Amino acid sequence: MMVAARESAAASAVAFDIGDVRDWSAPGGVDVLVSNATVQWLPDHLELRPRLVEQVRPGGWFAFKVPGNFDEPSHTIRAELAAEPPYAAHAAGAAGAVVVRRRDLPPRPPAPRLQGGRVGDDLLHVLHGEDPVFAWVSCTGARPTLQALPDDLRPTRGGVQAAAARGLPG
């Protein structure tokens, strides 16, 4: 992915680097900082946000997107399944550190430099295909839990479908 990004940006003023965002800084600041599907994987991403905002020069733009669906059945069933024997021995805590539920969020981001921004937009995705919710979360939020399980214990789509049927729209 990085090779393709660098090749597509070869003639532009865009740079792509691999690193830990917790260690990143922009000497002199940046005009635009966008984070999409990156920082939610860090257990301290709420504390990281103000430091990232400080990297943006006055008048610049900061866009920070993290999922807000950890209270939804597509994600809560992961914790339920991980707590059941025999999964618990392998999956306990596999993804718990990165879960931030809406009820735990501060009412406004603790970043005084933000002005005129919007907080908390809900984006809906129309998913297609066979069991599209399972396919989506098994490649994203459920991935750490699924990877923690040995192959013979990974839930089948049918097993997850049965658990999801308790709370997902049909």
C-alpha positions as a Python dict, from the first residue, in 0.01 Angstrom:
ca = {
    (1, 'M'): (0, 0, 0),
    (2, 'M'): (279, 243, 86),
    (3, 'V'): (464, 169, -239),
    (4, 'A'): (150, 242, -440),
    (5, 'A'): (87, 561, -241),
    (6, 'R'): (441, 685, -293),
    (7, 'E'): (430, 606, -666),
    (8, 'S'): (98, 785, -712),
    (9, 'A'): (230, 1088, -527),
    (10, 'A'): (573, 1098, -692),
    (11, 'A'): (505, 1420, -879),
    (12, 'S'): (309, 1590, -602),
    (13, 'A'): (391, 1755, -275),
    (14, 'V'): (250, 1468, -69),
    (15, 'A'): (476, 1249, 143),
    (16, 'F'): (394, 905, 285),
    (17, 'D'): (587, 758, 577),
    (18, 'I'): (557, 453, 799),
    (19, 'G'): (587, 518, 1170),
    (20, 'D'): (413, 538, 1504),
    (21, 'V'): (171, 830, 1514),
    (22, 'R'): (238, 865, 1887),
    (23, 'D'): (595, 970, 1801),
    (24, 'W'): (506, 1186, 1500),
    (25, 'S'): (554, 1559, 1491),
    (26, 'A'): (554, 1813, 1212),
    (27, 'P'): (843, 2057, 1238),
    (28, 'G'): (684, 2392, 1161),
    (29, 'G'): (336, 2240, 1165),
    (30, 'V'): (101, 2142, 886),
    (31, 'D'): (-193, 2313, 717),
    (32, 'V'): (-406, 1998, 699),
    (33, 'L'): (-398, 1688, 918),
    (34, 'V'): (-629, 1397, 835),
    (35, 'S'): (-658, 1078, 1037),
    (36, 'N'): (-897, 814, 906),
    (37, 'A'): (-904, 463, 1047),
    (38, 'T'): (-566, 500, 1216),
    (39, 'V'): (-571, 614, 1574),
    (40, 'Q'): (-866, 405, 1694),
    (41, 'W'): (-624, 112, 1713),
    (42, 'L'): (-428, 290, 1987),
    (43, 'P'): (-548, 250, 2346),
    (44, 'D'): (-458, 614, 2424),
    (45, 'H'): (-606, 781, 2117),
    (46, 'L'): (-827, 1020, 2317),
    (47, 'E'): (-519, 1152, 2495),
    (48, 'L'): (-328, 1172, 2166),
    (49, 'R'): (-580, 1397, 1991),
    (50, 'P'): (-484, 1729, 2158),
    (51, 'R'): (-117, 1673, 2070),
    (52, 'L'): (-211, 1606, 1708),
    (53, 'V'): (-421, 1922, 1698),
    (54, 'E'): (-116, 2119, 1814),
    (55, 'Q'): (65, 2007, 1496),
    (56, 'V'): (-182, 2207, 1285),
    (57, 'R'): (-90, 2567, 1215),
    (58, 'P'): (-347, 2834, 1312),
    (59, 'G'): (-617, 2850, 1046),
    (60, 'G'): (-543, 2494, 935),
    (61, 'W'): (-774, 2196, 915),
    (62, 'F'): (-787, 1890, 1139),
    (63, 'A'): (-1000, 1588, 1046),
    (64, 'F'): (-1010, 1300, 1291),
    (65, 'K'): (-1232, 1001, 1224),
    (66, 'V'): (-1278, 703, 1450),
    (67, 'P'): (-1558, 448, 1461),
    (68, 'G'): (-1832, 515, 1711),
    (69, 'N'): (-2008, 182, 1686),
    (70, 'F'): (-1854, -14, 1971),
    (71, 'D'): (-2195, -22, 2143),
    (72, 'E'): (-2355, -188, 1840),
    (73, 'P'): (-2423, -565, 1820),
    (74, 'S'): (-2166, -602, 1543),
    (75, 'H'): (-1905, -523, 1807),
    (76, 'T'): (-2061, -626, 2138),
    (77, 'I'): (-2101, -987, 2026),
    (78, 'R'): (-1724, -1002, 1986),
    (79, 'A'): (-1682, -938, 2358),
    (80, 'E'): (-1960, -1184, 2440),
    (81, 'L'): (-1804, -1461, 2232),
    (82, 'A'): (-1455, -1384, 2368),
    (83, 'A'): (-1585, -1431, 2723),
    (84, 'E'): (-1722, -1780, 2656),
    (85, 'P'): (-1516, -2093, 2708),
    (86, 'P'): (-1310, -2206, 2520),
    (87, 'Y'): (-1254, -1864, 2353),
    (88, 'A'): (-1171, -1675, 2674),
    (89, 'A'): (-832, -1841, 2722),
    (90, 'H'): (-715, -1695, 2390),
    (91, 'A'): (-923, -1385, 2323),
    (92, 'A'): (-962, -1223, 2665),
    (93, 'G'): (-848, -863, 2626),
    (94, 'A'): (-752, -905, 2261),
    (95, 'A'): (-922, -582, 2161),
    (96, 'G'): (-1053, -438, 2487),
    (97, 'A'): (-789, -166, 2511),
    (98, 'V'): (-905, 9, 2194),
    (99, 'V'): (-1277, 5, 2266),
    (100, 'V'): (-1423, 348, 2334),
    (101, 'R'): (-1797, 358, 2378),
    (102, 'R'): (-1997, 672, 2305),
    (103, 'R'): (-2109, 701, 2666),
    (104, 'D'): (-1741, 726, 2768),
    (105, 'L'): (-1657, 1013, 2534),
    (106, 'P'): (-1628, 1368, 2665),
    (107, 'P'): (-1909, 1596, 2541),
    (108, 'R'): (-1660, 1802, 2338),
    (109, 'P'): (-1303, 1710, 2244),
    (110, 'P'): (-1047, 1850, 2490),
    (111, 'A'): (-868, 2059, 2227),
    (112, 'P'): (-908, 2435, 2281),
    (113, 'R'): (-765, 2523, 1938),
    (114, 'L'): (-1058, 2361, 1757),
    (115, 'Q'): (-1310, 2616, 1637),
    (116, 'G'): (-1623, 2575, 1432),
    (117, 'G'): (-1584, 2203, 1394),
    (118, 'R'): (-1841, 1929, 1400),
    (119, 'V'): (-1823, 1645, 1644),
    (120, 'G'): (-2004, 1316, 1626),
    (121, 'D'): (-2136, 1273, 1274),
    (122, 'D'): (-2286, 932, 1208),
    (123, 'L'): (-2197, 774, 876),
    (124, 'L'): (-2397, 478, 755),
    (125, 'H'): (-2266, 216, 517),
    (126, 'V'): (-2483, 2, 293),
    (127, 'L'): (-2315, -337, 285),
    (128, 'H'): (-2377, -599, 19),
    (129, 'G'): (-2302, -967, -23),
    (130, 'E'): (-2338, -1277, 189),
    (131, 'D'): (-2335, -1184, 558),
    (132, 'P'): (-2190, -838, 489),
    (133, 'V'): (-2170, -728, 853),
    (134, 'F'): (-1956, -1029, 946),
    (135, 'A'): (-1735, -971, 641),
    (136, 'W'): (-1691, -604, 735),
    (137, 'V'): (-1610, -647, 1105),
    (138, 'S'): (-1391, -953, 1051),
    (139, 'C'): (-1158, -729, 848),
    (140, 'T'): (-1175, -435, 1088),
    (141, 'G'): (-1284, -421, 1453),
    (142, 'A'): (-1316, -795, 1510),
    (143, 'R'): (-981, -872, 1352),
    (144, 'P'): (-768, -858, 1672),
    (145, 'T'): (-1008, -1095, 1848),
    (146, 'L'): (-1032, -1337, 1556),
    (147, 'Q'): (-653, -1339, 1514),
    (148, 'A'): (-607, -1424, 1881),
    (149, 'L'): (-800, -1748, 1835),
    (150, 'P'): (-648, -2071, 1702),
    (151, 'D'): (-793, -2169, 1363),
    (152, 'D'): (-1007, -2446, 1509),
    (153, 'L'): (-1177, -2202, 1749),
    (154, 'R'): (-1249, -1918, 1509),
    (155, 'P'): (-1624, -1873, 1498),
    (156, 'T'): (-1790, -1962, 1174),
    (157, 'R'): (-2008, -1714, 996),
    (158, 'G'): (-2305, -1921, 1108),
    (159, 'G'): (-2203, -1897, 1473),
    (160, 'V'): (-2155, -1524, 1454),
    (161, 'Q'): (-2476, -1486, 1255),
    (162, 'A'): (-2669, -1660, 1530),
    (163, 'A'): (-2520, -1429, 1793),
    (164, 'A'): (-2572, -1123, 1576),
    (165, 'A'): (-2933, -1214, 1506),
    (166, 'R'): (-3009, -1115, 1863),
    (167, 'G'): (-2942, -751, 1786),
    (168, 'L'): (-2879, -676, 1419),
    (169, 'P'): (-3153, -571, 1181),
    (170, 'G'): (-3253, -847, 941),
}
